Short mmCIF file of C-alpha atoms in Angstrom, two decimals:
data_model
loop_
_atom_site.label_atom_id
_atom_site.label_comp_id
_atom_site.label_asym_id
_atom_site.label_seq_id
_atom_site.Cartn_x
_atom_site.Cartn_y
_atom_site.Cartn_z
CA UNK A 1 -0.39 0.14 0.12
CA UNK A 2 2.78 2.17 0.82
CA UNK A 3 4.41 1.46 -2.57
CA UNK A 4 1.19 2.80 -4.35
CA UNK A 5 0.78 5.77 -2.07
CA UNK A 6 4.64 6.80 -3.65
CA UNK A 7 4.28 5.98 -6.79
CA UNK A 8 0.81 8.15 -7.13
CA UNK A 9 2.42 10.96 -4.99
CA UNK A 10 5.73 10.54 -7.48
CA UNK A 11 3.33 10.63 -10.65
CA UNK A 12 1.39 13.39 -9.29
CA UNK A 13 4.28 15.44 -8.69
CA UNK A 14 5.76 14.52 -12.17
CA UNK A 15 2.15 15.97 -13.40
CA UNK A 16 2.02 18.93 -11.97
CA UNK A 17 6.26 19.94 -12.77
CA UNK A 18 5.26 18.85 -16.38
CA UNK A 19 2.45 21.02 -16.57
CA UNK A 20 4.17 23.85 -15.03
CA UNK A 21 6.84 23.54 -18.02
CA UNK A 22 3.94 22.78 -20.60
CA UNK A 23 2.01 25.94 -19.65
CA UNK A 24 5.17 28.12 -18.47
CA UNK A 25 8.59 27.79 -20.22
CA UNK A 26 10.83 30.94 -21.01
CA UNK A 27 10.70 30.67 -24.75
CA UNK A 28 13.85 31.69 -27.35
CA UNK A 29 13.17 32.23 -30.93
CA UNK A 30 16.35 31.79 -33.11
CA UNK A 31 17.26 31.06 -36.28
CA UNK A 32 17.09 26.76 -37.54
CA UNK A 33 20.71 26.68 -38.33
CA UNK A 34 21.64 28.03 -34.57
CA UNK A 35 19.10 26.61 -32.42
CA UNK A 36 21.03 23.21 -31.04
CA UNK A 37 24.10 26.12 -30.53
CA UNK A 38 21.86 28.13 -28.02
CA UNK A 39 20.06 25.44 -26.55
CA UNK A 40 23.41 24.20 -25.29
CA UNK A 41 24.57 28.04 -24.34
CA UNK A 42 21.19 28.20 -22.39
CA UNK A 43 22.23 25.15 -19.99
CA UNK A 44 25.44 26.81 -19.54
CA UNK A 45 23.37 29.76 -18.58
CA UNK A 46 21.20 27.84 -16.13
CA UNK A 47 24.04 26.31 -14.27
CA UNK A 48 25.82 29.47 -14.19
CA UNK A 49 22.54 31.14 -12.94
CA UNK A 50 22.31 28.54 -10.30
CA UNK A 51 25.81 28.76 -8.95
CA UNK A 52 25.45 32.34 -8.29
CA UNK A 53 21.91 32.44 -6.71
CA UNK A 54 20.46 30.93 -3.79
CA UNK A 55 17.53 29.61 -5.75
CA UNK A 56 17.27 27.70 -8.77
CA UNK A 57 16.09 28.99 -12.23
CA UNK A 58 12.92 29.21 -11.89
CA UNK A 59 11.86 28.47 -15.51
CA UNK A 60 12.10 26.07 -18.09
CA UNK A 61 13.92 27.27 -21.09
CA UNK A 62 12.56 26.44 -24.65
CA UNK A 63 14.92 27.69 -27.44
CA UNK A 64 12.98 27.04 -30.47
CA UNK A 65 13.90 27.22 -34.39
CA UNK A 66 12.49 30.06 -36.21
CA UNK A 67 12.37 31.40 -39.78
CA UNK A 68 13.94 34.76 -38.61
CA UNK A 69 12.67 36.60 -42.25
CA UNK A 70 9.54 36.38 -40.78
CA UNK A 71 9.53 36.04 -37.03
CA UNK A 72 8.44 39.87 -36.65
CA UNK A 73 5.39 39.16 -38.87
CA UNK A 74 4.56 35.41 -37.01
CA UNK A 75 4.95 37.42 -33.48
CA UNK A 76 2.69 40.21 -34.23
CA UNK A 77 0.10 38.24 -35.68
CA UNK A 78 -0.51 36.20 -32.06
CA UNK A 79 1.69 38.14 -29.18
CA UNK A 80 0.10 36.65 -26.61
CA UNK A 81 1.36 32.87 -28.10
CA UNK A 82 4.81 34.66 -29.12
CA UNK A 83 8.42 34.03 -27.69
CA UNK A 84 9.66 35.85 -24.41
CA UNK A 85 13.31 36.26 -26.85
CA UNK A 86 12.88 36.65 -30.50
CA UNK A 87 15.31 37.08 -33.14
CA UNK A 88 14.25 39.49 -35.87
CA UNK A 89 16.40 41.57 -38.57
CA UNK A 90 17.11 45.20 -37.61
CA UNK A 91 14.80 46.28 -40.43
CA UNK A 92 11.62 44.98 -38.78
CA UNK A 93 12.34 47.41 -35.36
CA UNK A 94 9.76 50.17 -37.28
CA UNK A 95 6.96 47.49 -37.48
CA UNK A 96 7.38 46.10 -34.15
CA UNK A 97 7.41 49.76 -32.37
CA UNK A 98 4.60 51.31 -34.46
CA UNK A 99 1.82 52.25 -32.20
CA UNK A 100 1.76 50.50 -29.06
CA UNK A 101 5.58 49.02 -29.23
CA UNK A 102 5.35 45.54 -28.94
CA UNK A 103 8.87 45.00 -27.62
CA UNK A 104 10.61 46.06 -24.50
CA UNK A 105 13.56 48.78 -24.30
CA UNK A 106 16.85 47.63 -23.07
CA UNK A 107 17.04 49.63 -19.71
CA UNK A 108 19.58 47.10 -17.75
CA UNK A 109 23.17 49.28 -17.70
CA UNK A 110 25.33 46.81 -17.91
CA UNK A 111 23.81 45.42 -21.58
CA UNK A 112 23.50 49.16 -22.49
CA UNK A 113 27.04 49.52 -21.77
CA UNK A 114 27.68 46.21 -23.54
CA UNK A 115 26.12 46.53 -26.70
CA UNK A 116 27.70 50.04 -27.07
CA UNK A 117 31.03 48.85 -26.47
CA UNK A 118 30.94 45.96 -29.34
CA UNK A 119 29.10 47.16 -32.04
CA UNK A 120 29.80 49.55 -34.72
CA UNK A 121 28.37 53.05 -34.78
CA UNK A 122 26.16 52.17 -37.70
CA UNK A 123 24.37 49.32 -35.75
CA UNK A 124 24.11 51.38 -32.96
CA UNK A 125 21.95 53.81 -34.96
CA UNK A 126 19.27 50.92 -36.29
CA UNK A 127 18.75 49.29 -33.27
CA UNK A 128 16.59 52.38 -31.71
CA UNK A 129 13.62 53.77 -32.08
CA UNK A 130 11.41 56.43 -30.44
CA UNK A 131 8.03 55.86 -29.01
CA UNK A 132 6.02 58.39 -27.51
CA UNK A 133 8.90 61.15 -28.18
CA UNK A 134 11.24 59.19 -26.45
CA UNK A 135 14.24 57.20 -27.71
CA UNK A 136 15.15 54.13 -26.79
CA UNK A 137 17.81 50.88 -27.47
CA UNK A 138 15.31 48.04 -28.50
CA UNK A 139 17.67 45.54 -30.19
CA UNK A 140 20.80 43.34 -29.27
CA UNK A 141 22.68 42.62 -32.32
CA UNK A 142 24.28 39.46 -32.34
CA UNK A 143 24.78 38.49 -36.23
CA UNK A 144 25.57 40.23 -39.17
CA UNK A 145 25.37 39.92 -42.84
CA UNK A 146 26.93 41.36 -46.31
CA UNK A 147 26.81 40.81 -50.11
CA UNK A 148 29.96 39.52 -51.03
CA UNK A 149 31.55 37.93 -54.61
CA UNK A 150 31.34 34.35 -55.64
CA UNK A 151 33.84 33.85 -58.52
CA UNK A 152 35.06 30.61 -60.76
CA UNK A 153 38.65 30.22 -59.69
CA UNK A 154 39.38 28.24 -62.86
CA UNK A 155 39.12 31.43 -65.07
CA UNK A 156 39.66 34.54 -62.63
CA UNK A 157 42.50 34.95 -60.10
CA UNK A 158 42.42 37.65 -57.48
CA UNK A 159 43.67 40.17 -59.28
CA UNK A 160 41.09 40.00 -61.81
CA UNK A 161 38.23 40.12 -59.34
CA UNK A 162 39.28 43.56 -57.73
CA UNK A 163 37.39 45.31 -60.42
CA UNK A 164 34.31 44.61 -62.86
CA UNK A 165 36.04 45.58 -65.89
CA UNK A 166 38.50 42.81 -65.12
CA UNK A 167 35.81 40.12 -64.55
CA UNK A 168 34.26 41.52 -67.62
CA UNK A 169 37.45 41.36 -69.75
CA UNK A 170 38.37 37.86 -68.86
CA UNK A 171 34.15 36.84 -69.60
CA UNK A 172 34.94 38.78 -72.84
CA UNK A 173 37.53 36.58 -73.65
CA UNK A 174 35.93 33.14 -72.73
CA UNK A 175 32.72 34.22 -74.29
CA UNK A 176 31.02 34.22 -70.57
CA UNK A 177 28.98 36.29 -68.68
CA UNK A 178 30.72 38.30 -66.15
CA UNK A 179 28.47 38.60 -63.56
CA UNK A 180 24.76 37.03 -62.33
CA UNK A 181 22.97 38.74 -59.38
CA UNK A 182 21.15 36.45 -57.67
CA UNK A 183 17.48 38.17 -57.62
CA UNK A 184 16.20 41.53 -59.11
CA UNK A 185 15.00 42.90 -55.80
CA UNK A 186 16.54 45.96 -54.49
CA UNK A 187 18.56 43.69 -51.79
CA UNK A 188 20.22 41.67 -53.74
CA UNK A 189 20.76 44.17 -56.70
CA UNK A 190 21.76 46.92 -55.14
CA UNK A 191 25.85 46.98 -55.55
CA UNK A 192 25.42 50.06 -58.00
CA UNK A 193 22.62 52.12 -56.06
CA UNK A 194 24.93 51.88 -52.93
CA UNK A 195 28.36 52.37 -54.84
CA UNK A 196 30.57 55.03 -53.02
CA UNK A 197 33.35 57.12 -54.18
CA UNK A 198 36.26 54.43 -54.01
CA UNK A 199 38.85 57.69 -52.98
CA UNK A 200 36.18 59.36 -50.30
CA UNK A 201 34.14 56.94 -49.20
CA UNK A 202 31.33 59.63 -49.96
CA UNK A 203 27.78 59.27 -52.00
CA UNK A 204 25.44 61.63 -52.22
CA UNK A 205 22.54 58.97 -52.23
CA UNK A 206 20.51 59.44 -49.07
CA UNK A 207 17.68 56.83 -47.44
CA UNK A 208 15.57 57.37 -44.94
CA UNK A 209 18.52 59.09 -43.34
CA UNK A 210 18.53 59.47 -39.45
CA UNK A 211 15.06 58.07 -39.69
CA UNK A 212 13.56 60.90 -41.26
CA UNK A 213 11.43 60.59 -45.01
CA UNK A 214 12.81 63.89 -46.44
CA UNK A 215 16.27 62.44 -45.83
CA UNK A 216 16.00 60.74 -48.70
CA UNK A 217 17.81 61.37 -52.33
CA UNK A 218 18.77 59.31 -55.68
CA UNK A 219 19.59 61.69 -58.22
CA UNK A 220 23.27 62.92 -57.81
CA UNK A 221 25.66 63.35 -60.26
CA UNK A 222 27.40 60.11 -58.93
CA UNK A 223 24.53 57.84 -59.00
CA UNK A 224 23.69 58.58 -62.27
CA UNK A 225 27.40 58.17 -63.15
CA UNK A 226 27.31 54.87 -61.90
CA UNK A 227 23.59 53.79 -63.44
CA UNK A 228 25.38 54.79 -67.19
CA UNK A 229 28.08 52.35 -66.08
CA UNK A 230 26.20 49.81 -65.06
CA UNK A 231 23.85 50.17 -67.78
CA UNK A 232 27.18 49.50 -70.61
CA UNK A 233 27.48 46.51 -68.06
CA UNK A 234 24.06 45.04 -68.03
CA UNK A 235 23.59 45.39 -71.63
CA UNK A 236 27.02 43.79 -73.08
CA UNK A 237 26.50 40.42 -73.82
CA UNK A 238 29.56 39.54 -71.83
CA UNK A 239 28.43 41.86 -68.89
CA UNK A 240 26.06 41.46 -66.30
CA UNK A 241 23.20 39.80 -66.14
CA UNK A 242 19.63 38.69 -64.14
CA UNK A 243 19.11 35.31 -63.36
CA UNK A 244 18.27 33.35 -65.93
CA UNK A 245 15.28 30.91 -66.39
CA UNK A 246 17.45 27.64 -65.60
CA UNK A 247 18.83 29.82 -62.21
CA UNK A 248 22.43 31.27 -61.14
CA UNK A 249 23.28 27.79 -59.60
CA UNK A 250 23.09 26.15 -63.07
CA UNK A 251 24.68 28.79 -64.85
CA UNK A 252 27.30 28.77 -62.46
CA UNK A 253 28.23 25.05 -62.50
CA UNK A 254 27.72 25.12 -66.42
CA UNK A 255 30.43 28.07 -66.42
CA UNK A 256 28.35 30.41 -67.95
CA UNK A 257 28.50 33.02 -65.91
CA UNK A 258 31.72 33.85 -63.76
CA UNK A 259 30.77 35.58 -61.03
CA UNK A 260 27.71 36.21 -58.23
CA UNK A 261 27.12 38.42 -56.19
CA UNK A 262 25.47 36.65 -53.09
CA UNK A 263 24.88 36.77 -49.30
CA UNK A 264 26.18 33.79 -46.49
CA UNK A 265 22.65 32.29 -47.55
CA UNK A 266 23.91 31.38 -51.19
CA UNK A 267 27.38 29.76 -50.07
CA UNK A 268 26.14 26.28 -50.08
CA UNK A 269 24.48 26.43 -53.40
CA UNK A 270 27.71 27.97 -54.74
CA UNK A 271 30.06 25.88 -53.03
CA UNK A 272 27.86 23.20 -54.79
CA UNK A 273 28.02 24.40 -57.77
CA UNK A 274 31.83 24.81 -58.35
CA UNK A 275 33.38 23.01 -55.21
CA UNK A 276 36.99 23.95 -54.76
CA UNK A 277 36.52 26.21 -57.92
CA UNK A 278 34.43 28.72 -55.64
CA UNK A 279 36.72 31.91 -54.97
CA UNK A 280 35.45 34.22 -52.34
CA UNK A 281 36.03 38.22 -51.91
CA UNK A 282 34.66 41.60 -51.55
CA UNK A 283 32.61 43.58 -53.92
CA UNK A 284 34.46 44.89 -57.12
CA UNK A 285 35.70 48.66 -57.93
CA UNK A 286 34.88 50.38 -61.24
CA UNK A 287 35.97 52.89 -63.16
CA UNK A 288 33.72 55.80 -65.22
CA UNK A 289 34.74 56.35 -68.38
CA UNK A 290 33.74 59.20 -70.90
CA UNK A 291 30.52 57.36 -71.91
CA UNK A 292 29.52 57.22 -68.03
CA UNK A 293 30.56 60.80 -66.89
CA UNK A 294 27.45 62.83 -65.78
CA UNK A 295 27.52 66.17 -64.08
CA UNK A 296 30.67 67.16 -61.97
CA UNK A 297 31.51 63.30 -62.09
CA UNK A 298 35.01 62.95 -64.11
CA UNK A 299 35.85 60.16 -66.23
CA UNK A 300 38.21 58.00 -64.41
CA UNK A 301 36.68 58.65 -61.36
CA UNK A 302 36.94 55.10 -59.36
CA UNK A 303 33.50 53.71 -57.36
CA UNK A 304 33.07 50.59 -54.90
CA UNK A 305 30.34 48.59 -54.93
CA UNK A 306 28.12 48.33 -51.94
CA UNK A 307 26.28 46.60 -49.83
CA UNK A 308 23.84 46.76 -47.10
CA UNK A 309 25.29 45.34 -43.98
CA UNK A 310 22.76 44.44 -41.71
CA UNK A 311 22.47 42.94 -38.40
CA UNK A 312 20.24 40.12 -36.59
CA UNK A 313 19.38 41.19 -32.99
CA UNK A 314 17.03 39.81 -30.28
CA UNK A 315 14.39 41.85 -28.89
CA UNK A 316 12.40 40.83 -26.05
CA UNK A 317 8.13 40.61 -26.01
CA UNK A 318 6.29 43.45 -24.12
CA UNK A 319 3.68 41.61 -22.52
CA UNK A 320 5.99 38.54 -21.14
CA UNK A 321 5.79 38.14 -17.38
CA UNK A 322 9.75 36.93 -17.19
CA UNK A 323 11.04 40.47 -18.26
CA UNK A 324 13.24 40.58 -15.47
CA UNK A 325 15.00 37.61 -16.20
CA UNK A 326 15.49 38.75 -19.65
CA UNK A 327 18.10 40.96 -19.85
CA UNK A 328 20.54 39.20 -18.04
CA UNK A 329 19.90 36.46 -20.93
CA UNK A 330 20.98 38.80 -23.57
CA UNK A 331 23.37 39.91 -22.28
CA UNK A 332 25.16 36.43 -21.96
CA UNK A 333 23.32 35.68 -25.53
CA UNK A 334 25.32 38.54 -27.38
CA UNK A 335 28.26 38.49 -25.27
CA UNK A 336 31.62 38.45 -27.85
CA UNK A 337 32.73 34.91 -26.98
CA UNK A 338 29.42 33.61 -27.58
CA UNK A 339 29.70 35.02 -30.86
CA UNK A 340 32.81 33.61 -31.56
CA UNK A 341 31.56 30.74 -30.54
CA UNK A 342 28.84 30.67 -32.85
CA UNK A 343 31.01 31.51 -35.72
CA UNK A 344 33.33 28.57 -35.11
CA UNK A 345 30.25 26.50 -34.57
CA UNK A 346 28.07 27.58 -37.11
CA UNK A 347 29.79 29.62 -39.18
CA UNK A 348 27.39 32.76 -38.53
CA UNK A 349 28.78 36.01 -39.25
CA UNK A 350 29.39 37.98 -35.48
CA UNK A 351 28.02 41.55 -35.25
CA UNK A 352 30.84 42.01 -32.87
CA UNK A 353 32.78 45.31 -34.36
CA UNK A 354 36.49 44.02 -33.69
CA UNK A 355 35.56 40.36 -34.63
CA UNK A 356 38.41 40.32 -37.81
CA UNK A 357 41.02 41.50 -35.75
CA UNK A 358 40.62 39.53 -32.50
CA UNK A 359 38.99 36.16 -33.52
CA UNK A 360 41.67 33.62 -33.72
CA UNK A 361 39.54 31.94 -35.78
CA UNK A 362 39.16 34.35 -38.36
CA UNK A 363 42.90 34.42 -39.17
CA UNK A 364 42.35 30.82 -40.89
CA UNK A 365 42.76 30.38 -44.72
CA UNK A 366 39.76 28.12 -45.45
CA UNK A 367 36.67 28.75 -47.55
CA UNK A 368 34.35 29.52 -44.56
CA UNK A 369 36.47 32.04 -42.92
CA UNK A 370 37.14 33.72 -46.41
CA UNK A 371 33.28 34.15 -46.51
CA UNK A 372 33.42 35.73 -42.86
CA UNK A 373 36.41 38.22 -44.03
CA UNK A 374 34.61 39.27 -47.25
CA UNK A 375 31.31 40.16 -45.33
CA UNK A 376 33.17 41.84 -42.60
CA UNK A 377 35.73 43.70 -45.17
CA UNK A 378 32.23 44.80 -47.00
CA UNK A 379 31.24 46.63 -44.07
CA UNK A 380 33.48 49.20 -44.92
CA UNK A 381 31.82 49.72 -47.98
CA UNK A 382 28.20 49.40 -46.52
CA UNK A 383 25.41 50.47 -44.56
CA UNK A 384 22.42 48.88 -42.91
CA UNK A 385 19.17 48.95 -44.30
CA UNK A 386 17.61 52.29 -43.32
CA UNK A 387 14.07 51.37 -43.03
CA UNK A 388 13.89 50.21 -39.34
CA UNK A 389 12.65 53.22 -38.14
CA UNK A 390 9.13 53.48 -39.52
CA UNK A 391 7.58 50.30 -41.54
CA UNK A 392 6.08 51.96 -44.28
CA UNK A 393 10.09 52.74 -45.61
CA UNK A 394 10.32 49.06 -46.23
CA UNK A 395 7.33 49.06 -48.44
CA UNK A 396 8.39 52.44 -50.32
CA UNK A 397 11.92 51.02 -50.68
CA UNK A 398 11.20 47.44 -51.50
CA UNK A 399 7.48 47.00 -52.96
CA UNK A 400 6.36 49.84 -54.76
CA UNK A 401 8.09 48.88 -57.85
CA UNK A 402 11.62 51.18 -57.91
CA UNK A 403 13.61 48.36 -57.88
CA UNK A 404 11.90 46.95 -61.48
CA UNK A 405 12.75 50.54 -62.41
CA UNK A 406 16.32 50.26 -61.64
CA UNK A 407 16.64 47.17 -63.36
CA UNK A 408 14.93 48.52 -66.25
CA UNK A 409 17.38 51.26 -66.41
CA UNK A 410 20.49 48.97 -66.39
CA UNK A 411 19.03 46.57 -68.84
CA UNK A 412 17.13 48.75 -70.79
CA UNK A 413 15.54 46.32 -73.57
CA UNK A 414 13.55 48.56 -75.64
CA UNK A 415 16.08 51.30 -75.60
CA UNK A 416 13.61 53.53 -73.34
CA UNK A 417 16.78 55.18 -71.59
CA UNK A 418 19.23 55.81 -74.41
CA UNK A 419 20.04 59.72 -72.93
CA UNK A 420 21.08 61.03 -69.84
CA UNK A 421 17.92 63.12 -69.72
CA UNK A 422 15.67 60.00 -69.71
CA UNK A 423 17.71 57.85 -67.42
CA UNK A 424 17.14 61.13 -65.07
CA UNK A 425 13.37 61.74 -65.70
CA UNK A 426 13.34 57.71 -64.51
CA UNK A 427 15.58 58.32 -61.61
CA UNK A 428 12.90 61.17 -60.46
CA UNK A 429 10.31 58.36 -60.75
CA UNK A 430 11.95 56.13 -58.63
CA UNK A 431 12.89 59.01 -56.11
CA UNK A 432 8.99 59.74 -55.47
CA UNK A 433 8.26 55.98 -54.50
CA UNK A 434 10.78 55.78 -52.00
CA UNK A 435 9.29 59.14 -50.92
CA UNK A 436 5.77 57.38 -50.73
CA UNK A 437 4.06 58.64 -53.90
CA UNK A 438 2.37 57.18 -56.35
#
């Protein structure tokens, strides 16, 4: 009888504990590719917490895989069913704080100090937002990304890929295409619009600078000159192209194209296409000719291809009943040592500003290190997507047709943009779209 009672008590206790954990875990969303890593990190965190506190950590912690590209939208659809901590791209901040903010600002002094110390100034600007007239830090950066060049080492060497002209010349000599972009959207086809003067690092382009709609400008002499150069590059039979019906991966494998602009998420496909012949580099420079020069831009001016340099960040669910525990968790998860461990184990690109010089694993010469080094090097030539201040900025830049108009200028299949005046008029139309005008 005693055994039966004891067994019943054990079963009841187990059910209570199981019920509590089922009903009330502390939930963290991360990308599927790093779920196991962060599960292990949270085991470490709980062990540490228990060792320095008089009581054990009060919640079960569940690290769940989520699509970080759509996590913000999924969270906003049902915040009550959402996690306590979620991963989002920084340009989702606007939608998360619009109206009554769905996420909690960072208030812990130690965490704020760590964010300030670890991140480049460009990240510090885009993780902040205004609510009720006050500016707060909402995001905790821990991963980064940038567009880089994948190329075929069987045709191109390191000197060739320093310039688009170098790649272009080899393509002409071998009757190939110099480049394929991986998409026609305003992200994957941004290398020309975001180009900067290679000597000064400057550009007249402005996209919602400082989170202000009116701080947007795309009609500068440099932008016009770059687009004219790009038009020659895209129209030449051995120049650049958009993805073919076969797809850039097939074209890469069949040696129809010599290079591709892509992100880390394209690495596996690029590697599968070329194997050991895959090379990785920063995006090339190019030189304005007499045919391209516009306004005050002189022939011989060198431009550096640009990119969006973005961060993934942790944010906190404002409705969480565990807010008092979350900032200490984020202090741990975003620390540069954890970022380095994730880079080594998962090949994720750290957000830490000194990773290139301080992380010992960055000194290797394997293909994964080359990918990381090229991306981090592109941070000298890029800007974070400036669409987080207000959700409408993302819509204006990406979803109202401006990317298609820019691609039309570059490809010009119907000879609709054969003069400076026609190109300028179309860019005026693009700028109106960026301002939200129909």
